[in-house]
Short mmCIF file of C-alpha atoms in Angstrom, two decimals:
data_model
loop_
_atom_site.label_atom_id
_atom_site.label_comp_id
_atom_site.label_asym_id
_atom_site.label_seq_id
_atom_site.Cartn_x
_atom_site.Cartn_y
_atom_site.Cartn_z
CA UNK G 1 23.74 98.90 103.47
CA UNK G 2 27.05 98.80 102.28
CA UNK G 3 28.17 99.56 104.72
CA UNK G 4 27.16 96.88 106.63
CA UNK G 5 28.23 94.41 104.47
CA UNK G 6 31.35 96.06 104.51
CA UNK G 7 31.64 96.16 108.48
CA UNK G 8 29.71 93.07 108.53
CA UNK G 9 31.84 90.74 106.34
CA UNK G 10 31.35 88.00 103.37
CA UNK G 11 27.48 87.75 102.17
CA UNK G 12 25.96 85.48 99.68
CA UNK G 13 25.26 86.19 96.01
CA UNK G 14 23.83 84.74 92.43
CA UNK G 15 26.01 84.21 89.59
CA UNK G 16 24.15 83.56 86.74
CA UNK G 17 25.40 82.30 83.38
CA UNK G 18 23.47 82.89 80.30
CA UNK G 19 24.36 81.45 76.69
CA UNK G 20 23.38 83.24 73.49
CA UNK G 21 21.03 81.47 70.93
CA UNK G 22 24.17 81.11 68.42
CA UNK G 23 25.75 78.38 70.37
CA UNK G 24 22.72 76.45 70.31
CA UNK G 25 22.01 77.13 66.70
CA UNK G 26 25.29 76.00 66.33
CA UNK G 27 25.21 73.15 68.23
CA UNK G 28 22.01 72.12 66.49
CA UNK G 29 24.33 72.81 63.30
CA UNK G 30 27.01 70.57 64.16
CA UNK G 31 24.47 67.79 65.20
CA UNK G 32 23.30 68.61 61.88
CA UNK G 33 26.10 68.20 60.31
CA UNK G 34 27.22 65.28 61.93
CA UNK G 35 24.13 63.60 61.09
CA UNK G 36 24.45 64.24 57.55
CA UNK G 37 27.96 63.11 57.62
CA UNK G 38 27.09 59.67 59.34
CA UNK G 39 23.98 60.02 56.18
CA UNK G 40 26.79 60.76 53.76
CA UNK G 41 28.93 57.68 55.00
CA UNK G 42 26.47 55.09 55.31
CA UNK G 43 24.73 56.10 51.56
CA UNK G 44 28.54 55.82 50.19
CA UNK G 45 29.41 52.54 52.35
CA UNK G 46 25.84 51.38 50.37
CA UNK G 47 26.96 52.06 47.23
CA UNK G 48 30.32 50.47 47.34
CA UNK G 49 28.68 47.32 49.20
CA UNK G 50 25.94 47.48 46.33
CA UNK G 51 29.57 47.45 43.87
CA UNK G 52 30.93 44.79 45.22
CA UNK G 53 27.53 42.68 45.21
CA UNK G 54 27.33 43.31 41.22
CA UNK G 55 31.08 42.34 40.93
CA UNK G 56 30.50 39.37 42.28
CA UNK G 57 27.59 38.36 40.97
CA UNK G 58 29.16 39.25 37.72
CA UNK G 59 32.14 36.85 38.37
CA UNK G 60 29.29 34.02 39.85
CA UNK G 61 27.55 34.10 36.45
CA UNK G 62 31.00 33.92 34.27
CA UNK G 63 32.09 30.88 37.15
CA UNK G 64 28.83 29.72 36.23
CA UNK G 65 28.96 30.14 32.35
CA UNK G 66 32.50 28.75 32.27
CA UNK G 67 31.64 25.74 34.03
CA UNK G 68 28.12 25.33 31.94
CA UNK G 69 30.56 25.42 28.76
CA UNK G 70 33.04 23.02 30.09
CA UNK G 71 30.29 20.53 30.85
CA UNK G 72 28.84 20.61 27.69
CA UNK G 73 32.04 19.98 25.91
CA UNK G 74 32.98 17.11 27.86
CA UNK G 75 29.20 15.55 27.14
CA UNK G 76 29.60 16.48 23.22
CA UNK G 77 32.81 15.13 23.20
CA UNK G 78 32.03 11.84 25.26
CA UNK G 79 28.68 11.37 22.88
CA UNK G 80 30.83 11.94 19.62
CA UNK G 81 33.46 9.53 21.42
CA UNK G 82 30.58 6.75 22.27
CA UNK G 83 29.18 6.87 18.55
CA UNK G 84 28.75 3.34 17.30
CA UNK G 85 31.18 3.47 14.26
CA UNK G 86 30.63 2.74 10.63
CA UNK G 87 31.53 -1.16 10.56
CA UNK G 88 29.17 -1.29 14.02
CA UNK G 89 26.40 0.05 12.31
CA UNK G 90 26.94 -1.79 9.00
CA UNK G 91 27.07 -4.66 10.91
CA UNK G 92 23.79 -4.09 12.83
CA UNK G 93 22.35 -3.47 9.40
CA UNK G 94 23.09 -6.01 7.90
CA UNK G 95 21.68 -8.81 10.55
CA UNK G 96 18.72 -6.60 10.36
CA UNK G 97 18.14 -7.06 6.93
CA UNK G 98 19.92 -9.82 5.79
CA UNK G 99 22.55 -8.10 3.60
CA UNK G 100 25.62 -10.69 3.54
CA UNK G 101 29.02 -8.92 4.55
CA UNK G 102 31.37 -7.91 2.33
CA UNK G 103 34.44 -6.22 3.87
CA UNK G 104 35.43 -9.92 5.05
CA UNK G 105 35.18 -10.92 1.61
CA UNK G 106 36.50 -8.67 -0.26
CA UNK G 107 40.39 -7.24 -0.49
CA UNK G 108 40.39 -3.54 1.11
CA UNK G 109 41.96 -1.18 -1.25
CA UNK G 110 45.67 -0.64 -0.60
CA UNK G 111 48.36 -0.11 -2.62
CA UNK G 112 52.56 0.12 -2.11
CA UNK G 113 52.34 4.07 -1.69
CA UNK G 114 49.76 3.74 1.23
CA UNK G 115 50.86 0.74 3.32
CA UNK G 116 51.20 1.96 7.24
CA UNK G 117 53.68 0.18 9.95
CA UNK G 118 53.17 -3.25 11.16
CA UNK G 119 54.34 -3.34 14.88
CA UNK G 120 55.95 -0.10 17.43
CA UNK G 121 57.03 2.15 14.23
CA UNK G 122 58.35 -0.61 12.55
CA UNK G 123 57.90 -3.26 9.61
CA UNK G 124 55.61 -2.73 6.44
CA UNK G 125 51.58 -4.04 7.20
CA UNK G 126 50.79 -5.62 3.77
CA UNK G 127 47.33 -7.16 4.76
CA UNK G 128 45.70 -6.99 8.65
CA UNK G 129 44.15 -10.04 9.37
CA UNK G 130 40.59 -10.65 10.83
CA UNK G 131 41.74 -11.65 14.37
CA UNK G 132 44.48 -12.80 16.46
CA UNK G 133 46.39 -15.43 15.73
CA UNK G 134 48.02 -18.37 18.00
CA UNK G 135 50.17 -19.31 15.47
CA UNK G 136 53.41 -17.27 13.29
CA UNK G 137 55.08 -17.98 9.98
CA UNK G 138 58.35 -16.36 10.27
CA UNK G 139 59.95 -16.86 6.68
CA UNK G 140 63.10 -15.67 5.62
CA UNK G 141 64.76 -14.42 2.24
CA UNK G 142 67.82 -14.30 0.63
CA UNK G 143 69.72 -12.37 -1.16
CA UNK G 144 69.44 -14.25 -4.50
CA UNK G 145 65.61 -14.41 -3.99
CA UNK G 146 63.58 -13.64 -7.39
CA UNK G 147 60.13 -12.43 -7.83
CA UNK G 148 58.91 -15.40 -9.57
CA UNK G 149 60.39 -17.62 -6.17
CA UNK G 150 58.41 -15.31 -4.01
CA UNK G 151 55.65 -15.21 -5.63
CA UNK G 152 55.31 -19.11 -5.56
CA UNK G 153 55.56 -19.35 -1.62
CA UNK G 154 53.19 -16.98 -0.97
CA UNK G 155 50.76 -18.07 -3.26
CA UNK G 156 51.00 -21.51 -1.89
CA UNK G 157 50.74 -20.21 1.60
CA UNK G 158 47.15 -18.24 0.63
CA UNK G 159 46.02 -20.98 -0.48
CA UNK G 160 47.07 -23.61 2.59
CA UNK G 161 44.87 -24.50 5.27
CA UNK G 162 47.81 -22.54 7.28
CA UNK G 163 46.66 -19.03 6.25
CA UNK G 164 43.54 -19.46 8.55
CA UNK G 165 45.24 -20.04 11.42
CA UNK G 166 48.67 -17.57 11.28
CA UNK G 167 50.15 -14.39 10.80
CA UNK G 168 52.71 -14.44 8.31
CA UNK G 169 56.00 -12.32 8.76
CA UNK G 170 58.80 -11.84 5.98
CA UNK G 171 62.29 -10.74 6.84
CA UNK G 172 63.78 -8.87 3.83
CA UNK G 173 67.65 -8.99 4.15
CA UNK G 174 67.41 -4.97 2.76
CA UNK G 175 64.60 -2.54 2.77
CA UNK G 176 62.99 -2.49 -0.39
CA UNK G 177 60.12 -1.65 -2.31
CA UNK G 178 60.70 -4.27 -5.49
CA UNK G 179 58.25 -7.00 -3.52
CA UNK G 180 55.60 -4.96 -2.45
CA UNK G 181 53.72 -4.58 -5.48
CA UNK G 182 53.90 -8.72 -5.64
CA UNK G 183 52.67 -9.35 -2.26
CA UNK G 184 50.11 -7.30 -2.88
CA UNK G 185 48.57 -8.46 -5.90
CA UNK G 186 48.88 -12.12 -4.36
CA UNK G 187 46.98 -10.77 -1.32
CA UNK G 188 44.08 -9.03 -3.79
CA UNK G 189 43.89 -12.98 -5.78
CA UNK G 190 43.31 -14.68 -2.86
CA UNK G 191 40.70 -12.54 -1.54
CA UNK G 192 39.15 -13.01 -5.39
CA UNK G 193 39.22 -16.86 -5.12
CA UNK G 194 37.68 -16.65 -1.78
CA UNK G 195 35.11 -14.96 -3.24
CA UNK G 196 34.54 -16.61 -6.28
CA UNK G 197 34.83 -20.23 -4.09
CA UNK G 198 32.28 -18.85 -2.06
CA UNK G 199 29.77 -17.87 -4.68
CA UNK G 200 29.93 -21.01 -6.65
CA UNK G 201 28.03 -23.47 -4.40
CA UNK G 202 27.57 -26.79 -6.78
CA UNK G 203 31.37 -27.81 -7.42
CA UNK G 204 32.78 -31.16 -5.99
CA UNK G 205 36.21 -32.04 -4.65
CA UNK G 206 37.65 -33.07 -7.64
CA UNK G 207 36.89 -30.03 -9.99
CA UNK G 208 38.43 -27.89 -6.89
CA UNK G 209 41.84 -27.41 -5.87
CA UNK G 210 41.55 -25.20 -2.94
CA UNK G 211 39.27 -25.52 -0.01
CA UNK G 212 37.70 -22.40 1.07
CA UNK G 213 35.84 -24.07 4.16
CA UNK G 214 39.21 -23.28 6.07
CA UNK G 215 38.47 -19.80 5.69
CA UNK G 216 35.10 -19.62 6.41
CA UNK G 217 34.14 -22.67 9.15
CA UNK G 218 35.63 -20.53 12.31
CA UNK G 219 34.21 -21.23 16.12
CA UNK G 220 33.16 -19.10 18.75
CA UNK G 221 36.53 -19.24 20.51
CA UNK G 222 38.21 -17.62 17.37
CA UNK G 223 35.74 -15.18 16.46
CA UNK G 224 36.29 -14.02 20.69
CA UNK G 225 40.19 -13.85 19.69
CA UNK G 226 40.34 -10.41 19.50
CA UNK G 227 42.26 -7.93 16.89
CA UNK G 228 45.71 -8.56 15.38
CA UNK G 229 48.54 -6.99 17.12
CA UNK G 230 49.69 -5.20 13.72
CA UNK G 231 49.08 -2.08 12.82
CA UNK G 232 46.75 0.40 14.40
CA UNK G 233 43.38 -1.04 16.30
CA UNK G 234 40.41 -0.32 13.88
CA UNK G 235 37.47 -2.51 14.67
CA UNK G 236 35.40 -2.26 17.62
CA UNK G 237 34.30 -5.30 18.93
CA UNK G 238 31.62 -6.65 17.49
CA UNK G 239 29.49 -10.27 17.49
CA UNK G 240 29.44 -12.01 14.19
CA UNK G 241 25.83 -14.03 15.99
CA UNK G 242 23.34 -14.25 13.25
CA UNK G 243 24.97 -13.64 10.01
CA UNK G 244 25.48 -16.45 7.66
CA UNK G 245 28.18 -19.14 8.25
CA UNK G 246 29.42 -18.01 4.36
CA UNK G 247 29.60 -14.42 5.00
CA UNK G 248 32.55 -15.20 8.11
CA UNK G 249 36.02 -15.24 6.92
CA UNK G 250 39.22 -16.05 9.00
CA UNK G 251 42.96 -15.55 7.55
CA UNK G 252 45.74 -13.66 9.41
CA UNK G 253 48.39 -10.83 8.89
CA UNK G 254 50.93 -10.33 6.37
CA UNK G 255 53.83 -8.31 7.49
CA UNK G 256 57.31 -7.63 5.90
CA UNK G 257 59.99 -6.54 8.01
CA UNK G 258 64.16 -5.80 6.68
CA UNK G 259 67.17 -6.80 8.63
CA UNK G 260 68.27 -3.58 10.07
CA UNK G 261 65.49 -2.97 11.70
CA UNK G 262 65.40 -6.07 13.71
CA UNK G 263 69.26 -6.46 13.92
CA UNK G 264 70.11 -2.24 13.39
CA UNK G 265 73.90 -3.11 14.86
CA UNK G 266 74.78 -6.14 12.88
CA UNK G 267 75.82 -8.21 15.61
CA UNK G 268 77.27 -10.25 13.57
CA UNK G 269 79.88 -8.03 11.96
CA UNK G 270 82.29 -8.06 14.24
CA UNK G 271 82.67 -12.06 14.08
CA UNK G 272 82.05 -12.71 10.50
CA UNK G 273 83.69 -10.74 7.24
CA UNK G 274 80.63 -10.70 5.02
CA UNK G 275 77.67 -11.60 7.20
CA UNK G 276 75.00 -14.16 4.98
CA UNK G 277 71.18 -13.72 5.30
CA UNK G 278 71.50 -17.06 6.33
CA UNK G 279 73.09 -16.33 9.52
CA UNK G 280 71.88 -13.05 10.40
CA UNK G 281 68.44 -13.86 10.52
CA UNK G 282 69.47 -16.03 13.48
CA UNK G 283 70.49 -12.00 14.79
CA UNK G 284 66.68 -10.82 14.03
CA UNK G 285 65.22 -13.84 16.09
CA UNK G 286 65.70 -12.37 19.67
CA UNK G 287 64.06 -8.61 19.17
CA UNK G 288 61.10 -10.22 17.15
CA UNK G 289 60.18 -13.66 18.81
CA UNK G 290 61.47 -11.36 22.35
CA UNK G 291 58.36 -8.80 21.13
CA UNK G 292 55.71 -11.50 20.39
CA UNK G 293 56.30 -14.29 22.95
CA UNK G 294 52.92 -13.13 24.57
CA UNK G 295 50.87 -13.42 21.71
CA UNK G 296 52.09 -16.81 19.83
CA UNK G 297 51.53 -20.23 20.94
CA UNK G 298 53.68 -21.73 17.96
CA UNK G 299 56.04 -20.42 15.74
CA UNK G 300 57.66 -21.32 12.05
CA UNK G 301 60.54 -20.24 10.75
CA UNK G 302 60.90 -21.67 7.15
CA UNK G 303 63.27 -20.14 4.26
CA UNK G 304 61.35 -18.96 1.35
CA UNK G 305 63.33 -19.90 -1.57
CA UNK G 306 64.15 -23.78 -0.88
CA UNK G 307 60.89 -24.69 1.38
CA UNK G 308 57.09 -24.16 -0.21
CA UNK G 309 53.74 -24.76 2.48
CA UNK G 310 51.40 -26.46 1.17
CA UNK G 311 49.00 -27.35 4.17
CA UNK G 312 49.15 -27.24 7.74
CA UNK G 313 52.34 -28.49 9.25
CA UNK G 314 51.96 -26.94 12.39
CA UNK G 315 49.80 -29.25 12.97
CA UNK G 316 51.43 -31.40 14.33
CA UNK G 317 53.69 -29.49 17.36
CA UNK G 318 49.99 -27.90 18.55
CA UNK G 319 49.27 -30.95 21.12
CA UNK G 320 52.90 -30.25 22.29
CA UNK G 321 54.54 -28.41 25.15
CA UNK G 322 55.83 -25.15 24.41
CA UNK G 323 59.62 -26.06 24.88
CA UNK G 324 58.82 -28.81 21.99
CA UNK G 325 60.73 -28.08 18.75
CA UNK G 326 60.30 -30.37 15.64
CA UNK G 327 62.90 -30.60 13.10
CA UNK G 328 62.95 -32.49 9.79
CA UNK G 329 66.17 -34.46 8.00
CA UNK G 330 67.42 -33.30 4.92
CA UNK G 331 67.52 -36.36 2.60
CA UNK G 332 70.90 -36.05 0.81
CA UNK G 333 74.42 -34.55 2.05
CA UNK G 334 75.57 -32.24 0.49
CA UNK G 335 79.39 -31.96 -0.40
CA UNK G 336 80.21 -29.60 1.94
CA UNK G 337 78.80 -31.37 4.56
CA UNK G 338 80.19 -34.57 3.59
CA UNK G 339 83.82 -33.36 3.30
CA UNK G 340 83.39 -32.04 6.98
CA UNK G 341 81.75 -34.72 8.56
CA UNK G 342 84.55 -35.85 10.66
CA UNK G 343 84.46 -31.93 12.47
CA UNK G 344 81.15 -31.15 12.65
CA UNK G 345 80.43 -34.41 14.72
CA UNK G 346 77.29 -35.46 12.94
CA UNK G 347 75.10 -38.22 15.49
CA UNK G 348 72.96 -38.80 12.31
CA UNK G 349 73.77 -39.74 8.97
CA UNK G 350 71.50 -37.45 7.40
CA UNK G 351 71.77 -33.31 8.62
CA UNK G 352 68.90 -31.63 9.90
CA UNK G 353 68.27 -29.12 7.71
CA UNK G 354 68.26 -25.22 9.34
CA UNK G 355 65.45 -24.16 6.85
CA UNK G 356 62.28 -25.57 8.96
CA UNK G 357 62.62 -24.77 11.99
CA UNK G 358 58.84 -25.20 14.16
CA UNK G 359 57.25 -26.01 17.44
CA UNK G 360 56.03 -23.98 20.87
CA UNK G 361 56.79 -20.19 20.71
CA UNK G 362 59.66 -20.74 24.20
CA UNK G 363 61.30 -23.59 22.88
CA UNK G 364 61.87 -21.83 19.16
CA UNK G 365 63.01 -18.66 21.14
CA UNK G 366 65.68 -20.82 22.98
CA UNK G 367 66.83 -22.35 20.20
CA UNK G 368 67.37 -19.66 18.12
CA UNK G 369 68.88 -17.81 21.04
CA UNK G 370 71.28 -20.95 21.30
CA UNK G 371 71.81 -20.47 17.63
CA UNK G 372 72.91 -16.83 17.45
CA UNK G 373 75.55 -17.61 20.71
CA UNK G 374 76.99 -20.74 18.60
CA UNK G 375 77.57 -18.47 15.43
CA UNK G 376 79.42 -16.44 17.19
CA UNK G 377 81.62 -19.13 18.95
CA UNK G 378 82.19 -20.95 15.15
CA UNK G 379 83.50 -18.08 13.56
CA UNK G 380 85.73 -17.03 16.34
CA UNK G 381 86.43 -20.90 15.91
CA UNK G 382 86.34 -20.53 12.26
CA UNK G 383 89.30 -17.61 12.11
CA UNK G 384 91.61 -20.09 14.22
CA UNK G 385 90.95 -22.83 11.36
CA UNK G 386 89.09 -25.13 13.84
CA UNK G 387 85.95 -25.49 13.14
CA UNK G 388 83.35 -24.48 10.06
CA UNK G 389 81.29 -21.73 10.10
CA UNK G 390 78.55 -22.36 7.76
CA UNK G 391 74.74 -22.95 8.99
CA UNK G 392 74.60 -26.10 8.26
CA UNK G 393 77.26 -27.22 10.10
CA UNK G 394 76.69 -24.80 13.39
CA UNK G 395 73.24 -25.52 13.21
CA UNK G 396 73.93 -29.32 13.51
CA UNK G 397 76.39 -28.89 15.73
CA UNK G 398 73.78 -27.19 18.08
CA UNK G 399 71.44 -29.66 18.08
CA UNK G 400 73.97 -32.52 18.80
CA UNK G 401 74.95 -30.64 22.30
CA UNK G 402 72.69 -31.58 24.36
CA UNK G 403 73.93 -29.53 26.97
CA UNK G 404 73.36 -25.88 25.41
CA UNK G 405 69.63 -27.42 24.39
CA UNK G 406 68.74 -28.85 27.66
CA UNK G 407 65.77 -26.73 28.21
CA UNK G 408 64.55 -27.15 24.10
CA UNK G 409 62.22 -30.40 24.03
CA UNK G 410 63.76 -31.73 20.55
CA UNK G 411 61.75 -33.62 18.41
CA UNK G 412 63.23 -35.00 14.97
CA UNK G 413 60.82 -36.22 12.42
CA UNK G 414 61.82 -39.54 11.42
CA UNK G 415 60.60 -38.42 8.18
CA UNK G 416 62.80 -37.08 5.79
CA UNK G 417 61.77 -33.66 4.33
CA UNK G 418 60.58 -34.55 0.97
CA UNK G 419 61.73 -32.87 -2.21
CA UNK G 420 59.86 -31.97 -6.02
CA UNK G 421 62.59 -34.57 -7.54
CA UNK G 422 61.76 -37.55 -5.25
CA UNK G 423 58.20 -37.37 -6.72
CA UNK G 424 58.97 -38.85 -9.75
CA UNK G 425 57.47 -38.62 -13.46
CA UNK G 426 57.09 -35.71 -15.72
CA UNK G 427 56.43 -32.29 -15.11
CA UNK G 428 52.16 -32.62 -15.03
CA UNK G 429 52.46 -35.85 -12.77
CA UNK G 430 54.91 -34.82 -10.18
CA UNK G 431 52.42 -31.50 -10.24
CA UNK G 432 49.52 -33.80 -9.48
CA UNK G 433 51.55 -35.87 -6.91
CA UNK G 434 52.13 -32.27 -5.12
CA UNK G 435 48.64 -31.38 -4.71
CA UNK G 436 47.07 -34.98 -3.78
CA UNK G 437 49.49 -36.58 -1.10
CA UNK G 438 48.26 -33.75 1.17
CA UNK G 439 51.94 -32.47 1.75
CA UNK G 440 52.57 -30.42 4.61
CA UNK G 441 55.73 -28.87 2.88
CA UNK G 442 58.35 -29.62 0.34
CA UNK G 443 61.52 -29.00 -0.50
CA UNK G 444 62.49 -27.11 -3.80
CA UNK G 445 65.37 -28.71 -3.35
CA UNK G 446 68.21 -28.48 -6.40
CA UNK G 447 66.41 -30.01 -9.08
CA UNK G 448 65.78 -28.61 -12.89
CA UNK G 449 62.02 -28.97 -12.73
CA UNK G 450 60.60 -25.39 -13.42
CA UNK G 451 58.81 -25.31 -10.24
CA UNK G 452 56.52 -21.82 -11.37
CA UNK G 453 55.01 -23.30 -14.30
CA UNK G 454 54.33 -26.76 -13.23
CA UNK G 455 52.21 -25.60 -9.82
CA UNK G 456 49.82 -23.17 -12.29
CA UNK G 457 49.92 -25.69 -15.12
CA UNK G 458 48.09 -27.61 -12.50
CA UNK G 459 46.34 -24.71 -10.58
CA UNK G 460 45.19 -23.43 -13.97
CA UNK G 461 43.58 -26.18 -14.67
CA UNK G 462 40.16 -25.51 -12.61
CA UNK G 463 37.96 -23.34 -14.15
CA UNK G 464 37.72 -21.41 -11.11
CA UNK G 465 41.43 -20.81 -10.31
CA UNK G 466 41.74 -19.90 -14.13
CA UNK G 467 39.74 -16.64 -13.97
CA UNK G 468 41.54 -15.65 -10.75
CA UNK G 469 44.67 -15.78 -11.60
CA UNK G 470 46.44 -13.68 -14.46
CA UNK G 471 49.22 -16.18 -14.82
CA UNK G 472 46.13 -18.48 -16.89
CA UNK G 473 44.49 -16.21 -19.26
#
């Protein structure tokens, strides 16, 4: 047979391949393994997925937390912030109840170590009044001004129909302490003899010299005024409806600024050797009035040791437009003005005098903007020898050029400013002419009369007055 497939050529055969059980075990082994690896993978990409879930809902719940303790500060804070405050609630109490109100009526405590600023940083805030006011006092002093001449004005003023209705504001020529201690025990007596006029209900008008209905008979239009602009904002705002007309009270501000602080350069200076308070309070005018033109209808500027207020002059520039300006006459030339009549161009026989100066809040700003630029011109005038450089004379000067005034509405009282010597009789009648011909003002003037004692001799004469003031026991 071989031999025919050797003679007989290619034949057909079976190759057959067999594979040992190994392989396959091992093939089962690497399937094996392969499925434990894709086990081993997908446990481990579980468990870091299952990581990263906690982390983040660890970092939700402290986004969550945060914001929870951010939201409940802001609502503490906005309820502690929206807390009707003390004088709210003490109001509220007592309109509930009936309980009259006191902190009207009676003087809060301050003394000269605790007094705070009065406007931007600035000034000393003696007394912070119970609203705003339309009107300003601006009152000067001099040098030579004594305790017993300050005293006087503002006593008079506290007691004036005035002190309802305006702020006053001092200008010291030099920061000192010397007056506060005065202004406010003057300030603590009036707030007594408001008090004690208020509690006594059976007197008449002639065993009275002071009228407390001014401070006490306010409308709805004031009591809507809003706060003072001095000092730091206190109150909340509040409706007076319901309480007794008694229990009210309206008197303004009392605020003391000095010189530099108004004028801190000296403008002055470099025109005049030795400047006078006289003249560079015209310097303070522009900053102050400049500061306040927003919040005063009418203005008063009035020197504290020759002029003393006694009612309510301002009166009469209130129906006026607020470029008006009234000025009064002084009633006797002095030398100095006499001997340089011929320069100063006088158009009136009598000056006007530079101490009483009132009228709307622009035109008082122009004129004493007009002022300052004239003081300046005189005593450039003044070192050439041509002209005189006191404030009498520039200040009349000013108001006889009608050009540099021709946006000032000038008014001149034919009245002449009256003085304590024109009233005549002895010390106790020219004291009783003073309280009963319902002056406005007056003039100290230059007279021997010892002003101080006769105004108490005749204050201390009501029984009421008496135990206010420590001048009478």
């Amino acid at each position: 047979m071989s031999s025919k497939n050797s003679e007989g050529g290619w034949g057909m055969g079976f190759l057959l391949v067999f594979f040992p059980d190994e392989d396959q075990n091992q093939t089962q082994n690497n399937n094996n393994n392969n499925n434990n690896n894709n086990f081993n993978f997908i446990s481990k990409s579980s468990s870091i997925k299952r990581t990263n879930s906690f982390n983040l809902i660890h970092k939700a719940q402290s986004t969550i937390s945060i914001c929870l303790l951010l939201v409940f500060t802001t609502i503490l804070l906005f309820t502690i912030s929206t807390l009707p405050s003390t004088s709210t609630t003490s109001s509220s109490a007592r309109r509930l109840y009936g309980v009259p109100r006191r902190n009207l009526l009676q003087s809060p405590s301050s003394s000269p170590s605790n007094l705070s600023y009065a406007l931007q940083g600035m000034g000393t805030l003696y007394r912070r009044g119970t609203r705003a006011m339309n009107d300003v006092v601006v009152a000067h002093a001099h040098d030579s001004l004594s305790l017993s001449e300050l005293g006087l004005f503002l006593r008079l003023f506290f007691r004036s129909s005035l002190a309802s209705k305006s702020d006053l504001l001092l200008i010291f020529p030099s920061k000192t302490v010397k007056f506060n201690s005065l202004i406010l025990q003057e300030h603590e007596s009036f707030f007594k003899l408001l008090t004690q006029y208020k509690s006594a209900h059976n007197f008449s008008r002639s065993t009275t010299s002071f009228d407390f209905t001014h401070f006490t008979k306010i409308g709805k239009k004031e009591r809507e005024s809003g706060e003072p602009i001095w000092g730091q904002k206190t109150r909340t705002n509040h409706s007076d409806e319901g309480e007794p007309e008694l229990s009210r009270a309206s008197y303004g501000s009392v605020v003391g600024f000095d010189v530099d602080e108004l004028d801190p350069e000296n403008s002055l200076s470099g025109f005049v050797d030795h400047v006078p308070m006289s003249l560079r309070r015209w310097a303070c005018y522009p900053m102050l009035l400049g500061r306040v033109r927003r919040n005063f209808k009418h203005v008063m500027l009035v020197d504290i040791k020759d002029i003393l207020l006694l009612g309510d002059p301002l009166g009469r520039v209130r129906s006026h437009s607020p470029e008006s300006v009234l000025l009064k006459v002084q009633p006797n030339l002095n030398k100095h003005a006499k001997r340089n009549s011929d320069k100063t161009e006088l158009t009136r026989k009598s000056p006007i005098h530079p101490g009483i100066v009132m009228g709307g809040s622009r035109g008082v700003r122009r004129l004493s903007n007009a002022m300052l630029t004239d003081i300046v011109r005189a005593s450039i005038q003044h070192k050439k020898k041509k002209n005189c450089a006191t404030e009498l004379c520039i200040f009349n000067q000013l108001i006889g050029n009608d050009h540099a005034l021709k946006n000032v509405n000038l008014i001149v009282s034919t009245e002449s400013l009256p003085e304590l010597s024109s009233l005549g009789g002895s010390g106790s009648k020219t004291s009783s002419h003073l309280f009963t011909r319902n002056y406005g003002l007056i003039r100290r003037g230059n007279s021997n009369l010892d002003v101080n004692s006769m105004v108490m001799k005749h204050i201390c004469s009501f029984p009421i007055d008496a135990a206010v003031y420590s001048d009478c026991l």
